[in-house]
Tab-separated table of C-alpha atoms and ligand atoms in Angstrom:
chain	number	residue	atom	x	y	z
A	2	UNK	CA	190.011	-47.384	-84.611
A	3	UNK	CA	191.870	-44.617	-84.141
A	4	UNK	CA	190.516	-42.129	-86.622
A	5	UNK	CA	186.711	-43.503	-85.163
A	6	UNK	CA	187.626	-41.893	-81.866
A	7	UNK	CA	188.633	-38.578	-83.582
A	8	UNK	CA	185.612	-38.410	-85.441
A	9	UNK	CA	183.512	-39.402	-82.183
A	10	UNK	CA	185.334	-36.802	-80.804
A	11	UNK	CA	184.759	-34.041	-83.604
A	12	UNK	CA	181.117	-34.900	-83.096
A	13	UNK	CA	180.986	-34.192	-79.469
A	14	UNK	CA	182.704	-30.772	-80.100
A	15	UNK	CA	180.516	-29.786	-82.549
A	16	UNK	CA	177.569	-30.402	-80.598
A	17	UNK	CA	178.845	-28.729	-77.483
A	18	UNK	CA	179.648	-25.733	-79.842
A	19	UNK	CA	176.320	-25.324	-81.158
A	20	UNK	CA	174.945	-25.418	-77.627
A	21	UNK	CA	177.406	-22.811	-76.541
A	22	UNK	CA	176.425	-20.558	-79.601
A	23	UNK	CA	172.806	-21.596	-79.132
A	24	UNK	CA	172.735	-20.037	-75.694
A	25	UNK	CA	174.860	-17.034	-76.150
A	26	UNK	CA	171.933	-15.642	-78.921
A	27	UNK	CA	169.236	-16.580	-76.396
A	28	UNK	CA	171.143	-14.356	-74.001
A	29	UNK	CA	171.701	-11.682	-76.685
A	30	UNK	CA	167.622	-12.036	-77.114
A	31	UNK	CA	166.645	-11.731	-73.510
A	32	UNK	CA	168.637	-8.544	-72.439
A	33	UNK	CA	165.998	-6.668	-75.710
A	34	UNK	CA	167.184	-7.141	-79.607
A	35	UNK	CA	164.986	-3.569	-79.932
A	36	UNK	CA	167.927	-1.845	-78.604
A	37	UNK	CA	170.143	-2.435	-81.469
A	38	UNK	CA	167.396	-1.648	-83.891
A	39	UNK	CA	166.994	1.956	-82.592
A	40	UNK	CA	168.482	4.611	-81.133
A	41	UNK	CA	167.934	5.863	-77.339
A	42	UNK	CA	166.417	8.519	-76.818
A	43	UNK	CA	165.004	9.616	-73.314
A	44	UNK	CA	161.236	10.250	-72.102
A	45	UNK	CA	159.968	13.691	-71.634
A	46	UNK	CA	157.833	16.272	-70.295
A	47	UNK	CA	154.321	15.397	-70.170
A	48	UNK	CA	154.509	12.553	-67.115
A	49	UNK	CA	156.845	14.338	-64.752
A	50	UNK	CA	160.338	15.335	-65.278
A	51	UNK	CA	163.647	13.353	-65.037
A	52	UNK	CA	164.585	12.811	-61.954
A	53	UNK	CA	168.317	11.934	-60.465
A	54	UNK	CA	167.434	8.194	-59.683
A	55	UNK	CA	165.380	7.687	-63.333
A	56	UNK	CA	166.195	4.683	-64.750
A	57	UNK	CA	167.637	5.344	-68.803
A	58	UNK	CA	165.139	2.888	-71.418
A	59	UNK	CA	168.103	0.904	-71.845
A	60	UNK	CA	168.113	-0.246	-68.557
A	61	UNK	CA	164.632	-1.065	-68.700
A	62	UNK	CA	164.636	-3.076	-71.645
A	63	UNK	CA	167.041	-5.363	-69.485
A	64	UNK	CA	165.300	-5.811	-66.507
A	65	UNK	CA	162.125	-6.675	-69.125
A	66	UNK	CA	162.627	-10.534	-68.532
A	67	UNK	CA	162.735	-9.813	-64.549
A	68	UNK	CA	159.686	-7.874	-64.432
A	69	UNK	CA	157.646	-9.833	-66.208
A	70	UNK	CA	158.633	-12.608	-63.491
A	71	UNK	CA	157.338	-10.075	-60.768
A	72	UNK	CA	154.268	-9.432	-62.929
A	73	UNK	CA	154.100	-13.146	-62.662
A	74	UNK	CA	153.944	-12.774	-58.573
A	75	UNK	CA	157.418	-14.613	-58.620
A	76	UNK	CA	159.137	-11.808	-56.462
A	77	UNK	CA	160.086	-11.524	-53.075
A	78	UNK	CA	159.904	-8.185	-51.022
A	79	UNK	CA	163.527	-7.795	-51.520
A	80	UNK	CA	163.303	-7.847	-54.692
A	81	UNK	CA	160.737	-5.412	-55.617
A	82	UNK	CA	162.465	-3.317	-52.751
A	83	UNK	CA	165.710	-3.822	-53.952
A	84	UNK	CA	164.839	-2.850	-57.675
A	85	UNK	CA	162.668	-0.069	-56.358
A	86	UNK	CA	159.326	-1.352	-58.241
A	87	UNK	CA	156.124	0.181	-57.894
A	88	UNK	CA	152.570	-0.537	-58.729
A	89	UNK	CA	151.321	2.932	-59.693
A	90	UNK	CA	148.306	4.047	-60.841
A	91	UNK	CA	147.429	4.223	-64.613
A	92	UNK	CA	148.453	7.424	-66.688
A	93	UNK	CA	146.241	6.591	-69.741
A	94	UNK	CA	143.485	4.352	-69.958
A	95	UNK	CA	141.659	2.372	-72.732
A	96	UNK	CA	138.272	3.583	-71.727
A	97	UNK	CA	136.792	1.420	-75.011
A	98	UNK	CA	135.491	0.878	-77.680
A	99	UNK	CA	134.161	-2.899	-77.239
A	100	UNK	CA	135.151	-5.047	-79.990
A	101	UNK	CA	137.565	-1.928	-81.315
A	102	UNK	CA	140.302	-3.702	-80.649
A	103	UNK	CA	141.207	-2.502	-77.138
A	104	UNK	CA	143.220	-6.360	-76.776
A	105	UNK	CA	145.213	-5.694	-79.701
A	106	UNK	CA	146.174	-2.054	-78.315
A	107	UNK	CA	147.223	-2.560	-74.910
A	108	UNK	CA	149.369	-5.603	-76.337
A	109	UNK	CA	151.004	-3.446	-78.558
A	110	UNK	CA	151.738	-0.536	-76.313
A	111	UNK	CA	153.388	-2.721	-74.121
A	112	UNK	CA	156.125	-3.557	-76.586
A	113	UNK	CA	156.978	-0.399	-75.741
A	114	UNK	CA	159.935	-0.341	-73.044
A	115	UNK	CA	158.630	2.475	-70.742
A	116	UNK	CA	154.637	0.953	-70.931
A	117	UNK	CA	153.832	-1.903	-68.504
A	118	UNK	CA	150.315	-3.114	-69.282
A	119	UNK	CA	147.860	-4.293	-66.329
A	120	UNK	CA	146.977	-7.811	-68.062
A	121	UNK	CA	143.451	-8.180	-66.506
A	122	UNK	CA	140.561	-5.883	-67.013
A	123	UNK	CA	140.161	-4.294	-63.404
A	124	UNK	CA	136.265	-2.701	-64.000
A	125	UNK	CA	137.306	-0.454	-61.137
A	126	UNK	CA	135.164	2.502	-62.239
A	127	UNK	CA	132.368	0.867	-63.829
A	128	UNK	CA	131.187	-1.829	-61.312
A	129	UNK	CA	129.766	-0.505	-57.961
A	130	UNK	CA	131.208	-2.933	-55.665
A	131	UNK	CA	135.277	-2.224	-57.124
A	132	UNK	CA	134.637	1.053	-56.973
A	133	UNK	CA	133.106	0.864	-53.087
A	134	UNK	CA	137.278	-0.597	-52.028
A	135	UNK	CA	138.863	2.488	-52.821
A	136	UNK	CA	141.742	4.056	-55.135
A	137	UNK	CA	144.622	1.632	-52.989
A	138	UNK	CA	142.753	-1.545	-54.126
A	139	UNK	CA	142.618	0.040	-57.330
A	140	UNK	CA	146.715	0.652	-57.158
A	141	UNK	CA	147.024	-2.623	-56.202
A	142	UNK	CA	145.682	-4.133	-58.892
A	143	UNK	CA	148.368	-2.630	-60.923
A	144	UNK	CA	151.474	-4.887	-62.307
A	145	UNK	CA	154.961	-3.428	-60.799
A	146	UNK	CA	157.046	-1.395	-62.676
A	147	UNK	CA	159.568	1.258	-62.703
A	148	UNK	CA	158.730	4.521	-61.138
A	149	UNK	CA	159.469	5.610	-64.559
A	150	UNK	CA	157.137	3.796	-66.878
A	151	UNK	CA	153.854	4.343	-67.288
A	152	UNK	CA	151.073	1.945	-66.630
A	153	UNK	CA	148.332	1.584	-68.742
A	154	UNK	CA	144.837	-0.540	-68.180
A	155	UNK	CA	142.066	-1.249	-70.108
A	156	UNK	CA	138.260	-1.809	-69.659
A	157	UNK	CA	136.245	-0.703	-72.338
A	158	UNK	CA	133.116	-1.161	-70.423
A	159	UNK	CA	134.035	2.356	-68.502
A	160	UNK	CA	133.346	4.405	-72.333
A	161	UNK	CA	129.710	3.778	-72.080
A	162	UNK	CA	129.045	3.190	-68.629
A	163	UNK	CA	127.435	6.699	-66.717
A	164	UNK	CA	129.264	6.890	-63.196
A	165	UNK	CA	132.898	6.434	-64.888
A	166	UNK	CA	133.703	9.460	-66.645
A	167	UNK	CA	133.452	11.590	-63.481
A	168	UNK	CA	134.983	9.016	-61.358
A	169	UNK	CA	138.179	9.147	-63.411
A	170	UNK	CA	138.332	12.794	-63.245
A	171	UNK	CA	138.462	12.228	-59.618
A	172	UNK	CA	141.230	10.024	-59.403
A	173	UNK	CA	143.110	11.907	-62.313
A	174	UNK	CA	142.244	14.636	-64.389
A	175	UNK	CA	144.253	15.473	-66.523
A	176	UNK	CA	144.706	11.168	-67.141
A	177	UNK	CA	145.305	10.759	-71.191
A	178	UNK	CA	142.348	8.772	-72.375
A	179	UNK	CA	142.717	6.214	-75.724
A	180	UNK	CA	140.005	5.041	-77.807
A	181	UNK	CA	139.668	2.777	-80.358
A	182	UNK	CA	137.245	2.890	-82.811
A	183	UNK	CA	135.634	0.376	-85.624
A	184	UNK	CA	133.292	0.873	-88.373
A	185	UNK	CA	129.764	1.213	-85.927
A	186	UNK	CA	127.993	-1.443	-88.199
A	187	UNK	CA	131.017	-4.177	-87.681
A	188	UNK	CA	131.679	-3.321	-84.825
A	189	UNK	CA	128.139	-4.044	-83.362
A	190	UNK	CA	128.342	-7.349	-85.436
A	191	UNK	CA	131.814	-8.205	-83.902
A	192	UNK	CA	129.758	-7.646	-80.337
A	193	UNK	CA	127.152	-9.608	-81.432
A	194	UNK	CA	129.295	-12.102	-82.418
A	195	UNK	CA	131.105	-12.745	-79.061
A	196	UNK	CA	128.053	-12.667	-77.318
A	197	UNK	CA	126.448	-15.444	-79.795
A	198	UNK	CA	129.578	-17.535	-78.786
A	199	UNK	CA	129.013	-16.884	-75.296
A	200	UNK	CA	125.466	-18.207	-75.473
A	201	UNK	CA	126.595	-21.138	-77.899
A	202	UNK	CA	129.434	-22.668	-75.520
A	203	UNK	CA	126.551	-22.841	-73.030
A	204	UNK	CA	124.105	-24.619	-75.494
A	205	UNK	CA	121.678	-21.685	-75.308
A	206	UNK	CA	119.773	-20.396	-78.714
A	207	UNK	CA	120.066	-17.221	-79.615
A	208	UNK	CA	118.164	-14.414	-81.760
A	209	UNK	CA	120.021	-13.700	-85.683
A	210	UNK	CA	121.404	-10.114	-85.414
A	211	UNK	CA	118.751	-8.836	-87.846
A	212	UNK	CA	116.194	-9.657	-85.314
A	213	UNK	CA	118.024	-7.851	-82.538
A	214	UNK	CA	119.094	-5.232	-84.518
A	215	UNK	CA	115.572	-4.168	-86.308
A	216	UNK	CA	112.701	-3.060	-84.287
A	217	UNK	CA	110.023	-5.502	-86.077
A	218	UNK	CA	107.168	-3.402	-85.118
A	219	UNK	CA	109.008	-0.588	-86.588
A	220	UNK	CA	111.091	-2.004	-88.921
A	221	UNK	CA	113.493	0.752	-87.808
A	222	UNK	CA	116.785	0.268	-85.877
A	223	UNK	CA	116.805	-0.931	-82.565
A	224	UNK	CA	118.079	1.826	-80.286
A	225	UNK	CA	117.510	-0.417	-77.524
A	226	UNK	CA	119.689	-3.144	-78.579
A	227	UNK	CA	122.870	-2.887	-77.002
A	228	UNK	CA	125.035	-3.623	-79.410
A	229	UNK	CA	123.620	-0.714	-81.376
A	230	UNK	CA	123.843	2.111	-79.109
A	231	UNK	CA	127.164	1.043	-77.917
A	232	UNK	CA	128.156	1.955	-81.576
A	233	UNK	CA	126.697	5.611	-81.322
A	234	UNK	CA	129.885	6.624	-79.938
A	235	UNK	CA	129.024	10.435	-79.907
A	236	UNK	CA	126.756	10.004	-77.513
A	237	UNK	CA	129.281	8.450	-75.552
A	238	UNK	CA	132.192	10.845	-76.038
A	239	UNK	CA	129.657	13.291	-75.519
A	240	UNK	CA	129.235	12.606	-71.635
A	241	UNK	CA	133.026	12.177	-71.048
A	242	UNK	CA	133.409	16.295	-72.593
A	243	UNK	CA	131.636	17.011	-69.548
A	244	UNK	CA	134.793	16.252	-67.197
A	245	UNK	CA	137.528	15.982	-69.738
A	246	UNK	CA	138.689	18.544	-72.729
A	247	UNK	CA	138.895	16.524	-76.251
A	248	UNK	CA	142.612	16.941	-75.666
A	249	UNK	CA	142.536	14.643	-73.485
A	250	UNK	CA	141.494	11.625	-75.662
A	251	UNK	CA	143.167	10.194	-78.788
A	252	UNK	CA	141.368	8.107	-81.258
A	253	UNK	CA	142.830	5.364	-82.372
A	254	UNK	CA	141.430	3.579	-85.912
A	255	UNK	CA	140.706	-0.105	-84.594
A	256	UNK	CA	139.973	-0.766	-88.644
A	257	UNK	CA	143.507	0.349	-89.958
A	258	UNK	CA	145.233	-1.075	-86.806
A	259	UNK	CA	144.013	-4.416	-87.997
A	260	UNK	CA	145.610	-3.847	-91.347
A	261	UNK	CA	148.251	-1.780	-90.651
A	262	UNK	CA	149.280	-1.391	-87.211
A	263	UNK	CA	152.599	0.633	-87.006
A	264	UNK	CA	151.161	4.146	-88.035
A	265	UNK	CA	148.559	3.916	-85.446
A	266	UNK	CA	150.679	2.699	-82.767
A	267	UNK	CA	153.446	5.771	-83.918
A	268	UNK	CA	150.158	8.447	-82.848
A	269	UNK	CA	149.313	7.068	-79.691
A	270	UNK	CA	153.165	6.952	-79.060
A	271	UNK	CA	153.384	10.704	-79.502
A	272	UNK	CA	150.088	11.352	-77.845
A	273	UNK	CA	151.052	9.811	-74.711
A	274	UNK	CA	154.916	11.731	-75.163
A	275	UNK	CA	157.045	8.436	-75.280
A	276	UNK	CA	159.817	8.356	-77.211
A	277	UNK	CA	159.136	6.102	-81.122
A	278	UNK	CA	160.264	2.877	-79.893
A	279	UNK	CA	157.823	0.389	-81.481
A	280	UNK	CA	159.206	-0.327	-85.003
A	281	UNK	CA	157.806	-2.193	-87.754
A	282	UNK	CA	160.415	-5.379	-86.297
A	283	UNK	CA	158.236	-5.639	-83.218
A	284	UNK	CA	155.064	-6.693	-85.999
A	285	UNK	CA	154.522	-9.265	-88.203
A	286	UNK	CA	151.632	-10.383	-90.341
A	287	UNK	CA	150.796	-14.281	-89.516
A	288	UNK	CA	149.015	-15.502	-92.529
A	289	UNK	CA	147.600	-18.402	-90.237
A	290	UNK	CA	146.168	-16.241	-87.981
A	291	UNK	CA	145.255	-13.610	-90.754
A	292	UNK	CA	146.641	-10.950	-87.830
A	293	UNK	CA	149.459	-8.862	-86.956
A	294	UNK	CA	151.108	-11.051	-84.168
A	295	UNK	CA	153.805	-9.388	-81.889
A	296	UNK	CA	157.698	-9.960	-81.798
A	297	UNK	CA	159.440	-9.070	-78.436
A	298	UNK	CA	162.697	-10.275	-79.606
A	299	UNK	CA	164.104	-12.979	-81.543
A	300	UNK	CA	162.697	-15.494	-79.153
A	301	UNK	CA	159.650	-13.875	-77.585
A	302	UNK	CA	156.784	-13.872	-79.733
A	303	UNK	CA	153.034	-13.989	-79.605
A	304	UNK	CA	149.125	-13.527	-80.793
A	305	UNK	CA	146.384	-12.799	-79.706
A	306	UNK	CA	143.896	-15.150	-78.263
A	307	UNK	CA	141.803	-17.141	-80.904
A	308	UNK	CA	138.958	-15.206	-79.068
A	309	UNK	CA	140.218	-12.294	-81.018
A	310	UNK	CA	139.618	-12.204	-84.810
A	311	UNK	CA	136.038	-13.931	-84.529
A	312	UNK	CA	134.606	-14.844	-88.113
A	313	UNK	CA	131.504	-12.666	-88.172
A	314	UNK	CA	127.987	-13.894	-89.530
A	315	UNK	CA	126.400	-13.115	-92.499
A	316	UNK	CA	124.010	-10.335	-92.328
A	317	UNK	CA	121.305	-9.141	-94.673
A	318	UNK	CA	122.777	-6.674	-96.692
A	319	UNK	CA	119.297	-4.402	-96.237
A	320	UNK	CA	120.113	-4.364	-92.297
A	321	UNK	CA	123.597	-3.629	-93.251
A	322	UNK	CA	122.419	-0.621	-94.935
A	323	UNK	CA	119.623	0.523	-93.022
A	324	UNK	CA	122.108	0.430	-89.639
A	325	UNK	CA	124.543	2.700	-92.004
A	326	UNK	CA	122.379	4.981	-92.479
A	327	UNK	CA	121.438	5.250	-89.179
A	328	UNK	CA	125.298	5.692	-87.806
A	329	UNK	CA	125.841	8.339	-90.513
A	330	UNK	CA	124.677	11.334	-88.825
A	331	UNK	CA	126.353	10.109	-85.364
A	332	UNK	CA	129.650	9.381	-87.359
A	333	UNK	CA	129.517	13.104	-89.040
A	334	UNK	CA	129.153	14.196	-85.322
A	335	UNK	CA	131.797	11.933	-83.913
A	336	UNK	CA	134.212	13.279	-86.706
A	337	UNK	CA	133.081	16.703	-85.963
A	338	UNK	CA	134.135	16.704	-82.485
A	339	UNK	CA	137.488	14.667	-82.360
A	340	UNK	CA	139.077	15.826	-85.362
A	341	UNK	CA	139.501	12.392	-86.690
A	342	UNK	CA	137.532	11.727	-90.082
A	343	UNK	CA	137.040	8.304	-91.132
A	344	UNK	CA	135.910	6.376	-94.133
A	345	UNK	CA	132.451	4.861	-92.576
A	346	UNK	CA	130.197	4.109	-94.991
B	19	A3P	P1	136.714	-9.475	-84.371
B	19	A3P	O1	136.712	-10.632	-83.451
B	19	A3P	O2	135.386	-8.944	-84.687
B	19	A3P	O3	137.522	-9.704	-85.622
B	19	A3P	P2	138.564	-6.230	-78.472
B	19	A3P	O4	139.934	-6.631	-78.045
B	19	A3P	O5	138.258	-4.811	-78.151
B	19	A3P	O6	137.533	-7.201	-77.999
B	19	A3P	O7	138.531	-6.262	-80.058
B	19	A3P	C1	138.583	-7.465	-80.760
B	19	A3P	C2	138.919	-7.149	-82.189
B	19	A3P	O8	140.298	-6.794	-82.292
B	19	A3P	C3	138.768	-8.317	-83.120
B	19	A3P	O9	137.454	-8.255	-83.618
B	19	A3P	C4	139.847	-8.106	-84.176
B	19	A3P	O10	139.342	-7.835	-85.451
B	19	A3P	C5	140.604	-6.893	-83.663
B	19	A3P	N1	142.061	-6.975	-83.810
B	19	A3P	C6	142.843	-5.916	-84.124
B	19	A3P	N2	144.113	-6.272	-84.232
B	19	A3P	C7	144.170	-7.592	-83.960
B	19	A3P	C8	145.244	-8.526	-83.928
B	19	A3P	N3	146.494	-8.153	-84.181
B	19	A3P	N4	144.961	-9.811	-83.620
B	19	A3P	C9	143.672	-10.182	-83.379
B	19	A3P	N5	142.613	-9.329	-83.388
B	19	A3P	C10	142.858	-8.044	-83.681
């Protein structure tokens, strides 16, 4: 009887232990595992200098779990008073490209301590009636954070649309600029591919991509086809050099950041003067998912949306060609300007 109620006993202990250890490494988790992984180093020059009440990365990373509850809209006015958060306006934008993989950047960059993403593409600059409420609706838009970090959005609707490049300027120029780029031809599939979904979920038919892609009267490529010319992206570039120098603008590789993420994330890190804080631990391949998927900590992971990572169509390998051939000279141009040569067909 006796030695029944000690092992009872020796079973509740060991249960309560495991809780007790269980909890103290979700604690560990929450105040930012990244922190052990790498050294501290502080944020420089190019968005302001230090100032007296600038809060060290450090901190940051442990106030992480309390801003995302703010993000969340769970925070009183003393609380965002008290922890002196701000919603600021964006210091770099993902102007585009569609289907480059503008999802996949933004998430990444905000693994970064001193980036605070704005979830929700705001189309501030690109749609009339945004742009007709003003910069402060604009600001207001933006997630809080700490006068410190830097707040990034993305639309990629502003890199081809005409009023945007000049309305940036007027809000910020000398605003760092990111775009990410895909091989033209997939990319235009990829685009065609969402919108074929799009017109599937609502039990509409829809034209094959060769048939939108090839003029038939022609039999040459469609420049009228959206997909297409959203593709041309020297064209595009091209009007945004009229208000911003090509400093201005980094190009990420939407194909290698697929593949191999880190490297591409370590450029725009440096481009935008943060600190290297996004390490190969923050990344890991999900073979379910065939995708990079993103690791916060040892508790907080996630992936992208099943929206992202479509399985394309099969295309006619002549249209495949024939829409190569027509990027080529644009692609020369593209490389031409930006510095940044890739391996398009
Ligand atoms: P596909 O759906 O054609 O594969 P955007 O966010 O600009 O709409 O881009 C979507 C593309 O991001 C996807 O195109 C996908 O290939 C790419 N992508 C890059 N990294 C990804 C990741 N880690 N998880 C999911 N998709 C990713």
């Amino acid at each position: 009887m006796l030695f029944k109620q000690q092992a009872l006993l020796r079973q509740k202990l060991f249960v309560l232990g495991s809780l007790a250890i269980g909890s103290l490494l979700y604690l560990v988790a929450r105040v930012g595992s990244l922190d052990r992984l790498q050294p501290l180093c502080p944020i420089d020059g190019r968005f302001g200098p230090r100032s007296q009440d600038e809060i060290p990365l450090r901190a940051l990373q442990f106030k992480r779990g309390l801003l995302h509850e703010f993000r969340k809209g769970n925070a009183t006015k003393e609380q965002i008073r008290l922890h002196n958060l701000v919603q600021q306006l964006p210091k770099a934008i993902i102007i585009g490209v569609r289907k480059g993989g503008t999802r996949a950047l933004l998430e990444m960059l905000n693994l970064h301590p001193a980036v605070v993403k704005a979830s929700q593409e705001i189309h501030f600059f690109d749609n009339d009636e945004n742009y007709a409420k003003g910069i402060e609706w604009y600001r207001k838009k933006m997630p809080f954070s700490y006068p410190h970090q830097i707040t990034i959005e993305k639309s990629p609707a502003y890199f081809i649309t005409e009023e945007v490049p000049e309305r940036i300027y007027k809000m910020n120029s000398s605003i760092k600029l990111l775009i990410i780029v895909r091989e033209p031809t997939t990319r235009a599939i990829s685009d065609y591919t969402q919108v074929l979904e799009g017109k599937e979920r609502k039990n509409k038919t829809y034209y094959k991509f060769e048939k939108l892609a090839i003029d038939p009267n022609t039999c040459e490529v469609n420049t009228k086809y959206k997909a297409v010319r959203t593709s041309i992206y020297t064209k595009h570039l091209e009007r945004w050099l009229k208000y911003f120098p090509i400093e201005q603008f980094h190009i990420v590789d939407g194909d290698r950041l697929i593949i191999e993420p880190l490297p591409e994330l370590q450029l725009v890190e440096k481009f935008l003067n943060l600190p290297p804080r996004i390490s190969q631990y923050n990344l890991y391949f999900n073979a379910t998912r065939g995708f990079y998927c993103l690791r916060f900590n040892i508790v907080f992971n996630k992936c992208l949306a099943g929206s992202k990572g479509r399985i394309h169509p099969e295309v006619d390998t002549s249209v495949i060609t024939k829409l190569r051939k027509f990027f080529h000279p644009f692609n020369q141009k593209f490389y031409q300007i930006t510095g940044r040569t890739f391996n398009w067909p």
